[in-house]
CSV table of C-alpha atoms and ligand atoms in Angstrom, one decimal:
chain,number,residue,atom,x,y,z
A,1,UNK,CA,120.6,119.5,119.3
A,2,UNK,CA,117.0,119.1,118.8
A,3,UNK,CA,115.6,122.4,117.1
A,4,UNK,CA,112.0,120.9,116.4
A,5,UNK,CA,109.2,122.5,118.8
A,6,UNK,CA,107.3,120.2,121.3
A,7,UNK,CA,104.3,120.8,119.2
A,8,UNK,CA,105.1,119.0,116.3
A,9,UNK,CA,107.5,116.1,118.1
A,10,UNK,CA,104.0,115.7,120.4
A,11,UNK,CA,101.9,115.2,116.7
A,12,UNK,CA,101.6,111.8,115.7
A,13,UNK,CA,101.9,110.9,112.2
A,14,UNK,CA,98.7,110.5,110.0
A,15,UNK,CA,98.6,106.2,110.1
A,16,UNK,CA,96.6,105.8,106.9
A,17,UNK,CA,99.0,108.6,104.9
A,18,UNK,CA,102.0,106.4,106.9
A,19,UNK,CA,100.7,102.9,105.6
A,20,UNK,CA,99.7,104.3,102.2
A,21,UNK,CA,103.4,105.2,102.0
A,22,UNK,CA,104.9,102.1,103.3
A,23,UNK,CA,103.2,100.1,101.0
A,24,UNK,CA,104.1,102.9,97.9
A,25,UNK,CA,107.9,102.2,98.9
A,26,UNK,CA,107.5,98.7,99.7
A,27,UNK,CA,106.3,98.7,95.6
A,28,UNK,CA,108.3,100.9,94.4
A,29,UNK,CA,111.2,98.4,95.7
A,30,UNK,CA,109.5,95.5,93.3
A,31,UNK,CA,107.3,93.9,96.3
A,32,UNK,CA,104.0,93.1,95.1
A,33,UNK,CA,102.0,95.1,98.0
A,34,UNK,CA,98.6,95.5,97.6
A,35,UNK,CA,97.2,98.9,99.2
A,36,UNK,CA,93.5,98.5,101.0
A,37,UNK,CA,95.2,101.2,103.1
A,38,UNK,CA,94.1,105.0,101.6
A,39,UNK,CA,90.7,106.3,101.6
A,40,UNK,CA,91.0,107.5,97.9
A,41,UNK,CA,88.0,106.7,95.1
A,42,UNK,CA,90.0,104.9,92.5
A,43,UNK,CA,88.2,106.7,90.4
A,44,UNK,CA,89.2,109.6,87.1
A,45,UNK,CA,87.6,112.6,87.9
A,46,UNK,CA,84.7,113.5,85.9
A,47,UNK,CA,85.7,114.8,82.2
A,48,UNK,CA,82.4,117.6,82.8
A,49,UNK,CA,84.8,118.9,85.8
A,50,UNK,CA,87.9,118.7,84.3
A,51,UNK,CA,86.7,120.7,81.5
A,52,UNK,CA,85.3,123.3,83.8
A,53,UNK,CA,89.0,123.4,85.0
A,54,UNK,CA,90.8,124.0,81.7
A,55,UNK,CA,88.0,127.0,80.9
A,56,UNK,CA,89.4,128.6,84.4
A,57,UNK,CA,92.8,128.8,83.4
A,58,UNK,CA,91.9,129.8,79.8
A,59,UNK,CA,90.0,132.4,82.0
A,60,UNK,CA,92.7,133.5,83.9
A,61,UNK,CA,91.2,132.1,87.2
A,62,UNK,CA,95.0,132.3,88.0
A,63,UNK,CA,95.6,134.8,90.8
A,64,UNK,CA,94.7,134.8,94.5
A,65,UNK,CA,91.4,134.1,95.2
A,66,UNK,CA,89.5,135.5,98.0
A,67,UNK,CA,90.1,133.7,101.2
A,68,UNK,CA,87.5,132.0,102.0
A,69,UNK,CA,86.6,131.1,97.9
A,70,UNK,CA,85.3,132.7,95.2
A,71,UNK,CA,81.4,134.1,95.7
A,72,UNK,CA,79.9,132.2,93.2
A,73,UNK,CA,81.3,129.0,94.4
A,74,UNK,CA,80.4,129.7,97.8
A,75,UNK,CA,77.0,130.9,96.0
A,76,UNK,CA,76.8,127.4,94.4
A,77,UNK,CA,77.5,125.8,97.9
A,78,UNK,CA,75.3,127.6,99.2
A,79,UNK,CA,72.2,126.2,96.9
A,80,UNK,CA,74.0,123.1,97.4
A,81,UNK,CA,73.0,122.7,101.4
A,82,UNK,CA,69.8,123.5,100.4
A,83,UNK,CA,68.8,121.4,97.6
A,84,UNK,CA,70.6,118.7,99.2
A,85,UNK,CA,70.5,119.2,102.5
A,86,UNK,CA,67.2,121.7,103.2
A,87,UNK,CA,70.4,124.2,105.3
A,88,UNK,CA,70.0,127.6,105.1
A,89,UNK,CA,73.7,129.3,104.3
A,90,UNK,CA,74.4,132.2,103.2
A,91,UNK,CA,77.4,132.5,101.0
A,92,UNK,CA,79.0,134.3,104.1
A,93,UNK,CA,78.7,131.7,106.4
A,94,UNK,CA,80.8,129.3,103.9
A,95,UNK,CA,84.4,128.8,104.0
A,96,UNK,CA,86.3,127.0,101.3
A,97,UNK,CA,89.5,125.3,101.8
A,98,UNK,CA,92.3,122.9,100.7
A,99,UNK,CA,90.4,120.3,101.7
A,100,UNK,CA,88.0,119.4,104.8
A,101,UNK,CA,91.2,118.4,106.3
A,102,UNK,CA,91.9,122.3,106.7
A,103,UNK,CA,88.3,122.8,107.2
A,104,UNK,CA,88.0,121.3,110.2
A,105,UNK,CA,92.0,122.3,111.2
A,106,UNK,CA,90.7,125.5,110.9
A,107,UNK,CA,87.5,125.1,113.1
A,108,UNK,CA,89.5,123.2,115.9
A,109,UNK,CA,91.7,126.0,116.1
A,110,UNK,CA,89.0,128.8,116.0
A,111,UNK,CA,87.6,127.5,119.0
A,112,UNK,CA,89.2,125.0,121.0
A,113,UNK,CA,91.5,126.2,123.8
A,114,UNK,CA,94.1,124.5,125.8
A,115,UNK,CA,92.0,122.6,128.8
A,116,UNK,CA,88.6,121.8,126.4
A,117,UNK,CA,87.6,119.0,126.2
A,118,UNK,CA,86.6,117.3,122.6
A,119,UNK,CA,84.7,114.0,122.1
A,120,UNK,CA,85.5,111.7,119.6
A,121,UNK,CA,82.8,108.9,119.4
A,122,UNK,CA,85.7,106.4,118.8
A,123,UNK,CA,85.9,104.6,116.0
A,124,UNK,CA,87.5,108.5,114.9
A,125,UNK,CA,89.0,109.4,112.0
A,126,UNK,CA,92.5,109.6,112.2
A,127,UNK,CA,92.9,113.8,112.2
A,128,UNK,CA,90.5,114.4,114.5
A,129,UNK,CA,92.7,113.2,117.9
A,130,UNK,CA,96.0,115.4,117.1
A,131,UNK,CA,94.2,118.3,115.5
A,132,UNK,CA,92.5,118.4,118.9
A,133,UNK,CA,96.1,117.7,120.6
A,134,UNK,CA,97.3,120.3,118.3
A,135,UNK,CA,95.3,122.9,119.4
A,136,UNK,CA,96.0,122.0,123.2
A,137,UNK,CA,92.5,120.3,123.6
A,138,UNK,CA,92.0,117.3,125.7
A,139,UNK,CA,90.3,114.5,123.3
A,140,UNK,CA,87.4,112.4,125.3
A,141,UNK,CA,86.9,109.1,123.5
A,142,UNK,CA,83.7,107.7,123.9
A,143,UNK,CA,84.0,103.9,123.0
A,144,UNK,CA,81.1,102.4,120.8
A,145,UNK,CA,79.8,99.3,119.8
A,146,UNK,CA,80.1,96.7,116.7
A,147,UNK,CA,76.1,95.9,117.9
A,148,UNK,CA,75.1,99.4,117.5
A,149,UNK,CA,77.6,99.7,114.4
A,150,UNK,CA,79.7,101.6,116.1
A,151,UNK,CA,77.3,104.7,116.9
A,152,UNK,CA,76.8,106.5,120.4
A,153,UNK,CA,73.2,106.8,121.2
A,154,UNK,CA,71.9,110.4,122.9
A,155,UNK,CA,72.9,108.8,126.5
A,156,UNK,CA,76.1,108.0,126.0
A,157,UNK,CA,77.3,111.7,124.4
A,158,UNK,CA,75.4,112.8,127.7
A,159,UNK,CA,77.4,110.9,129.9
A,160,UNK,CA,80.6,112.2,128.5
A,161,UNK,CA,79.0,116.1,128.5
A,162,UNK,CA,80.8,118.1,131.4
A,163,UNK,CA,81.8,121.8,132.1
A,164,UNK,CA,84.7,122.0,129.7
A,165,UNK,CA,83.5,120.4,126.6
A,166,UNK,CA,83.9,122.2,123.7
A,167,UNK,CA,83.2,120.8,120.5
A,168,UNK,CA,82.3,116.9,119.7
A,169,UNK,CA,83.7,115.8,116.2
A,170,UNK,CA,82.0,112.9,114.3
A,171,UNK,CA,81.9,111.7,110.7
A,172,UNK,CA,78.3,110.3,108.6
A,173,UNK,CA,78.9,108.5,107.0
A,174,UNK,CA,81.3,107.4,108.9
A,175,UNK,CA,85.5,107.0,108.2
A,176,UNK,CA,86.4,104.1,109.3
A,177,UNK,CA,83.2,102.1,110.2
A,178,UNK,CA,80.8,102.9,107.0
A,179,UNK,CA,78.0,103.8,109.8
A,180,UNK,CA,75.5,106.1,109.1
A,181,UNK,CA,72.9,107.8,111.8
A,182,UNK,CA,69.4,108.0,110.7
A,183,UNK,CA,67.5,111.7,111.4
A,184,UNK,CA,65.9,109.9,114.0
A,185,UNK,CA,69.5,109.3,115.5
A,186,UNK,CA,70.2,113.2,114.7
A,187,UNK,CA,67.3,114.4,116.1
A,188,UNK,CA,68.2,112.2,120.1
A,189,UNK,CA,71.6,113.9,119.7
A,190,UNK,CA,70.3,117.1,118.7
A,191,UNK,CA,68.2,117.3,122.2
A,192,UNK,CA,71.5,116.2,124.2
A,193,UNK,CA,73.2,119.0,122.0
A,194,UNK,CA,70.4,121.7,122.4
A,195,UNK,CA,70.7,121.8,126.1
A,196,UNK,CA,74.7,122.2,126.5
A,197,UNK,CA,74.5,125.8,124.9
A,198,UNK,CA,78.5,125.3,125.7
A,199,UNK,CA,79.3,122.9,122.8
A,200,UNK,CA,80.0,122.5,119.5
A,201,UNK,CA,79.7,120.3,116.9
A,202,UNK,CA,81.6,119.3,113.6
A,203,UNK,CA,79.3,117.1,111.6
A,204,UNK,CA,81.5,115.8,108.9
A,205,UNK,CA,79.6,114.5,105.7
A,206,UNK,CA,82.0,114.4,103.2
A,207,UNK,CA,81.4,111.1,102.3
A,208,UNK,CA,77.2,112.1,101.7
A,209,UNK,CA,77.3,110.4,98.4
A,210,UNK,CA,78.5,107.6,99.6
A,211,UNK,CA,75.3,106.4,101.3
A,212,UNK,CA,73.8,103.0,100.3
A,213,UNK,CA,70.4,103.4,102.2
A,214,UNK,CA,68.6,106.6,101.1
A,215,UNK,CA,68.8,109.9,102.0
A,216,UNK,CA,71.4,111.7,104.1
A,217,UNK,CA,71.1,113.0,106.8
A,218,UNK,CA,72.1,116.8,108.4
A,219,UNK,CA,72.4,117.1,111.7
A,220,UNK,CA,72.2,121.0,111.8
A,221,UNK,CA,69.0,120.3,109.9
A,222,UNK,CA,67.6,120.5,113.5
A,223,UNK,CA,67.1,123.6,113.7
A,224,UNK,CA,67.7,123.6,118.0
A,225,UNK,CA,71.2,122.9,117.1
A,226,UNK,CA,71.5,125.0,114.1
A,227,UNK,CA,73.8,127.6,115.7
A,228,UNK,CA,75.9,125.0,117.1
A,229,UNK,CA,77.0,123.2,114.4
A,230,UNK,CA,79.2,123.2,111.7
A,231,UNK,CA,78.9,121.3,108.3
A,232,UNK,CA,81.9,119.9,106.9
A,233,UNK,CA,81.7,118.9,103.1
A,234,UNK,CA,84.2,118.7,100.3
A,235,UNK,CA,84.8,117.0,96.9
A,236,UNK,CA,87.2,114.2,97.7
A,237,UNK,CA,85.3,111.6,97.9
A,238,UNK,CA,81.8,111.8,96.4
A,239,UNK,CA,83.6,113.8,93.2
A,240,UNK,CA,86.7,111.6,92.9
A,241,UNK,CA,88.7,114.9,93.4
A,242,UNK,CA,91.1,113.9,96.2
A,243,UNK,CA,94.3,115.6,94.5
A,244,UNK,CA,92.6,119.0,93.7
A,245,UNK,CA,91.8,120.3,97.3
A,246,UNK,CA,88.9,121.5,97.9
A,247,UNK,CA,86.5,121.1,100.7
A,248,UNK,CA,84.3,123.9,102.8
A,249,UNK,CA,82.1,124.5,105.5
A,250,UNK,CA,78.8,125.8,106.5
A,251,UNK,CA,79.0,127.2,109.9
A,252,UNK,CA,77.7,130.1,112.5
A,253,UNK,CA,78.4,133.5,110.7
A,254,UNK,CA,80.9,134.3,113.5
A,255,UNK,CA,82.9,131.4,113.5
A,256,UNK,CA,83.1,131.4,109.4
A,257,UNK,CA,84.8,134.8,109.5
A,258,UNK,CA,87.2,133.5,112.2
A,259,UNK,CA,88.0,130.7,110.0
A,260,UNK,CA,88.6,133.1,107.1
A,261,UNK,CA,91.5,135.1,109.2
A,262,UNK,CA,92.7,131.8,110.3
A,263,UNK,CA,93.0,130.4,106.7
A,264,UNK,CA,93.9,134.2,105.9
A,265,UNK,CA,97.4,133.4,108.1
A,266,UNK,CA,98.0,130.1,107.0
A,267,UNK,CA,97.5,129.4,103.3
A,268,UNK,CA,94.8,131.4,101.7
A,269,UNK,CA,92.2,130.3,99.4
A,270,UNK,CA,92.6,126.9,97.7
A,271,UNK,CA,93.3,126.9,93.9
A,272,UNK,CA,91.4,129.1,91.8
A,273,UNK,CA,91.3,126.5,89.1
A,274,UNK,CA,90.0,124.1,91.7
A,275,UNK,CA,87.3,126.7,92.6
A,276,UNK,CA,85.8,126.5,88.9
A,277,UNK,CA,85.9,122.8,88.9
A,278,UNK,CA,84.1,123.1,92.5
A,279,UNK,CA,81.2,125.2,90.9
A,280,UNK,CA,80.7,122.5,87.5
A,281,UNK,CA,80.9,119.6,90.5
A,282,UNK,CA,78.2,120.8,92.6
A,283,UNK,CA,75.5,122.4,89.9
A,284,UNK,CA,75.8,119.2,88.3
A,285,UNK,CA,72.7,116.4,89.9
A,286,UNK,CA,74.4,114.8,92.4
A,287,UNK,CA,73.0,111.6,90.7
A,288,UNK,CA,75.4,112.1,88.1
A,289,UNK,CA,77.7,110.6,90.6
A,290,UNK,CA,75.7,107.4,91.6
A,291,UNK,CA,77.9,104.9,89.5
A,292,UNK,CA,80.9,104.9,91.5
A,293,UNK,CA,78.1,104.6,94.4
A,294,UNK,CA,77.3,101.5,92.7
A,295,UNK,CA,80.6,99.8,92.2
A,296,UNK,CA,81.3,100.5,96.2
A,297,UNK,CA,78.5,98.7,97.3
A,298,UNK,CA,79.3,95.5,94.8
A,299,UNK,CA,82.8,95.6,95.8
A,300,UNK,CA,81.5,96.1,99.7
A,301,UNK,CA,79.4,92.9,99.3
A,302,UNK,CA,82.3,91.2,97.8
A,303,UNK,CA,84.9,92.0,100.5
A,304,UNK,CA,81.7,91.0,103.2
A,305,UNK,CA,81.3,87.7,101.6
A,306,UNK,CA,85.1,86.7,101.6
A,307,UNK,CA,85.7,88.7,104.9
A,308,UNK,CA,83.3,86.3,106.8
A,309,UNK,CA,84.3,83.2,105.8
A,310,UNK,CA,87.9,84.1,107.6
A,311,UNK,CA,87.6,83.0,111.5
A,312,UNK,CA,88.7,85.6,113.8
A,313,UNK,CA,86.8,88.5,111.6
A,314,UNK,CA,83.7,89.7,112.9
A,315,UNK,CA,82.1,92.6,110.6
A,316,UNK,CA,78.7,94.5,110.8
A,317,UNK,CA,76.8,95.9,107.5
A,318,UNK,CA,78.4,99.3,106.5
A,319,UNK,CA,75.9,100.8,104.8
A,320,UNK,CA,77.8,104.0,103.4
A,321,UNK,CA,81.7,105.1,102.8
A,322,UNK,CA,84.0,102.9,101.4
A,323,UNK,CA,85.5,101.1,104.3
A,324,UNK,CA,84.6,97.9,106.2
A,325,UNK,CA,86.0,98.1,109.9
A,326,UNK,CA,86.2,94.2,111.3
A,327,UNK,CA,86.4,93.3,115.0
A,328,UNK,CA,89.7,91.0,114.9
A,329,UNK,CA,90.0,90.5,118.6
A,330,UNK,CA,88.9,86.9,118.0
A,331,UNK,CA,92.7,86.2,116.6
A,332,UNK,CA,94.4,87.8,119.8
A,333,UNK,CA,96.3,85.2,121.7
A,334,UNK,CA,97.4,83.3,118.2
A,335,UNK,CA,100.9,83.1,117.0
A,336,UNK,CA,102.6,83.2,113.9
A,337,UNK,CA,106.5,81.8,114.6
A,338,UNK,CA,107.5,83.9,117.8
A,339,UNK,CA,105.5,87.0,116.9
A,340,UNK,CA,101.9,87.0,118.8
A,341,UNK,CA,98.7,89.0,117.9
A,342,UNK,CA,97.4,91.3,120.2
A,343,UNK,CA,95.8,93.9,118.7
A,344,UNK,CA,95.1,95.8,115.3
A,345,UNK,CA,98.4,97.1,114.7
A,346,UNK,CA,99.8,93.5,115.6
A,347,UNK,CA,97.7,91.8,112.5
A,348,UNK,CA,98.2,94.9,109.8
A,349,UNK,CA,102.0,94.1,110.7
A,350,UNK,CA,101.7,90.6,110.3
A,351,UNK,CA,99.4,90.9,107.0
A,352,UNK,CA,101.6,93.3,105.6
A,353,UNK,CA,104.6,90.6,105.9
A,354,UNK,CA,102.9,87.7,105.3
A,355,UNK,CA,100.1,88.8,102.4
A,356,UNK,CA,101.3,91.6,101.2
A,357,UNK,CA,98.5,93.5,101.9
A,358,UNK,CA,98.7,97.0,103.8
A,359,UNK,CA,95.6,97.9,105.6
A,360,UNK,CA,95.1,100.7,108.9
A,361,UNK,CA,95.3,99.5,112.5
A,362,UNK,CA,92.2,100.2,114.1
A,363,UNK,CA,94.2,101.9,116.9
A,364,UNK,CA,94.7,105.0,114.4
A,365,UNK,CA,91.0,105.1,114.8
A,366,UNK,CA,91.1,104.5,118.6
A,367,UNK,CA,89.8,101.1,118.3
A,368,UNK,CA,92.6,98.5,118.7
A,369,UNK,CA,90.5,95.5,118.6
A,370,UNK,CA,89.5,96.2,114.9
A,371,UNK,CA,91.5,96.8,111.5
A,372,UNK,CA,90.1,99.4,108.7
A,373,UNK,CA,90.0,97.8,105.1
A,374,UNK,CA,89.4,100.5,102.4
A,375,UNK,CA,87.2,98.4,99.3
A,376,UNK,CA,88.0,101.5,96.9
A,377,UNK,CA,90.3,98.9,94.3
A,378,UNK,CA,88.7,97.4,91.2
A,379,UNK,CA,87.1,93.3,92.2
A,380,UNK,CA,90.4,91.7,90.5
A,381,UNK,CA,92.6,93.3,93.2
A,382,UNK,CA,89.7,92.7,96.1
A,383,UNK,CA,89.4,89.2,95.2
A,384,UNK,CA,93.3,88.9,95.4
A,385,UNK,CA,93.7,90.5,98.8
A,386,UNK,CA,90.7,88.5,100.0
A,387,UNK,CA,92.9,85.5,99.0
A,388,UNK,CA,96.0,86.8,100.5
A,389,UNK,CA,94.7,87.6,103.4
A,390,UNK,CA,92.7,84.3,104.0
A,391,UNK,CA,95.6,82.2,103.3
A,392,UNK,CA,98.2,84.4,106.3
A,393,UNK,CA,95.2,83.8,109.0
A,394,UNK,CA,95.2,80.3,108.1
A,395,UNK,CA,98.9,80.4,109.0
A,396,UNK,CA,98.2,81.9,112.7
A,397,UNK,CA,97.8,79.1,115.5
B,1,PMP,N1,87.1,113.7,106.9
B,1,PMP,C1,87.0,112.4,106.7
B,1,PMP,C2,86.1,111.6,107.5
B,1,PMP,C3,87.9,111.8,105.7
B,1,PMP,O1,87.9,110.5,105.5
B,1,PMP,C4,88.7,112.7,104.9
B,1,PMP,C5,89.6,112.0,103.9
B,1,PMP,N2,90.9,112.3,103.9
B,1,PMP,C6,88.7,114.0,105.2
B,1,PMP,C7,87.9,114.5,106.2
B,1,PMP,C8,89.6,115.0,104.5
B,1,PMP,O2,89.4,115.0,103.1
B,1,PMP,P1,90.0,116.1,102.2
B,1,PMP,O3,91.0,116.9,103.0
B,1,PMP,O4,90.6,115.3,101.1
B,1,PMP,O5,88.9,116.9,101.7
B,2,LIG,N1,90.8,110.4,104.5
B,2,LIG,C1,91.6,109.3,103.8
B,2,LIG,C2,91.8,108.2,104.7
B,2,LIG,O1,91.2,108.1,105.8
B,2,LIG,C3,92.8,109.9,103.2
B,2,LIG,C4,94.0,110.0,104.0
B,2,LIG,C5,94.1,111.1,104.9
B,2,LIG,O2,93.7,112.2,104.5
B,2,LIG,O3,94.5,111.0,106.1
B,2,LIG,O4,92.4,107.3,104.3
């Protein structure tokens, strides 16, 4: 008798927690894997945070938070979005979490019900499709481009507008294609936004340090779409802080408090002792963060260079994140013995056999021409999978 409910046998499994894991047993069983699979700094966290963390439990900062965090975290958010990010927020329009995973979780599920539509500018990140599912939302992919590096202009998200959208989800920089959109960009979507009073908007920027061209960019920094969009950040990423939890929003005063009863029913406030590390991490100058900026772009233009002497791999300039997101649909129709490739998930299966080298199928991203390689691994082990992987393509005929 199956006892589970239809809601989670109709969730699909996370694909880039799924390879990281295949390739974590396929080690731990002695086969040298390596893992471009896992969008995880490989990175220490900063010894100035850590220590802010040991003073909060020698502080005590060991009970149950309030839900949506402590107020002088929020506080320091708060000042955050504005010295980074000229937002106005009040500490009571920001939520803090176990993560922006839960962030946006709990956004999709404060406002999206069954029958909305949701558009995903595809390539996506994984989450964003079954969270939508989750919460009984029809997702709308709208396909991009490798020429436009993988962004929707103002027309397209206009095209895919109708009565029932709800909410569009997108990430800048972007996980998996390393895209970013200019204010220029912003500001074209920002009009398209402006006039559908209807929608939403999740703007994730959690990888905003992560940006090899200049300045980020806000999208509710236009202030006609201010009210309508909500600003997902957290410390994963740009802090090296993946294991600690912690990410939060800026959003509409309204939908901040609903997000605080949702979290309020689900798991309360993320770690106290996380909260005090939060507050060292975000006072400090974001520059203090710049040299793992500069090893990602080395290591970037070191995948690039091997990536496009291999035939079959088309790749555009990803100019933030730490991911490069090749078009493989050149190798489609070449076999390997009796197995033939025909899309993403055919070649990650193949490389993971043949090279030992686990990356994410671009169809986890809901673009199955084109396979996600995460650069975040020192050179040595870059240069290695480079090799590894050049050598299996050679093998395909
Ligand atoms: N958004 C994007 C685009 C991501 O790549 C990630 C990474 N997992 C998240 C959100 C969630 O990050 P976390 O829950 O670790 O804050
Ligand atoms: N966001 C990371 C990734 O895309 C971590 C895995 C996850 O949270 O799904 O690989």
């Amino acid at each position: 008798m199956n006892l589970l409910s239809d809601r989670i046998q109709n969730l699909s499994e996370s694909q880039t927690i799924a390879m990281s894991k295949k390739s974590r047993e396929m080690q731990e069983s002695g086969i040298d894997v390596i893992s471009l699979s896992l969008g995880e700094p490989d990175f220490n966290t900063p010894d100035f945070i850590k220590d802010a963390a040991k003073k909060g439990i020698d502080e005590n900062f060991t009970y149950y938070p309030p839900i949506a965090g402590y107020k002088d975290l929020r506080e320091a958010i708060s000042r955050k979005f504005k010295r980074d990010n000229n937002l106005d927020y009040s500490a009571e329009q920001i939520v803090v979490s176990t993560g922006a995973k839960q962030s946006i979780a709990n956004v999709v599920l404060c406002t999206v019900n069954p029958g909305d539509e949701v558009l995903l500018p595809a390539p996506y990140w994984v989450s964003y499709f079954d969270l939508v599912k989750l919460a009984g939302g029809t997702p709308i992919v709208i396909p991009t481009q490798i020429d436009n590096d993988f962004k929707i202009t103002a027309e397209e998200l206009e095209q895919h507008i109708t009565a029932k959208t709800k909410l569009l989800i997108f990430s800048s920089p972007c996980n998996p294609s390393g895209s970013l959109y200019g204010s220029n960009e912003l500001a074209s979507l920002s009009r398209v936004i402006a006039k559908n009073k209807g929608m939403l908007v999740i703007s994730d920027e959690i990888y905003e340090l992560i940006n090899f061209e200049g300045k980020h960019a806000s999208l509710a920094a236009n202030q006609e779409v201010y009210d309508q969009v909500v600003t997902v950040n957290g410390l994963s990423k740009g802090f090296a802080m993946t294991g600690w939890r912690c990410g939060y929003i800026g959003a509409p005063l309204w939908l901040a408090k609903a997000c605080d009863k949702m979290q309020g029913q689900i798991t309360s406030a993320t770690s106290g002792i996380t909260q005090r590390a939060a507050i060292a991490a975000l006072e400090a100058a974001p520059s203090e963060m710049n040299y793992m900026k500069t090893a990602f772009l080395k290591r970037r233009d070191l995948v690039l260079k091997h990536l496009n002497e291999i035939e079959g791999f088309v790749t555009n300039l990803p100019k933030g994140a730490f991911y490069i997101f090749p078009n493989i649909s050149g190798l489609f129709g070449k076999k390997y013995g009796d197995q033939t490739i025909s899309s993403g998930q055919d070649l990650c299966v193949f490389l993971l056999q043949e090279a030992r080298v686990a990356l994410v199928p671009g169809e986890a991203f809901g673009s199955p021409q084109c396979l996600r390689i995460s650069y975040a691994a020192s050179e040595e082990v870059l240069e290695e999978a480079m090799k590894r992987i050049k050598n299996a393509v050679q093998k395909l005929k």
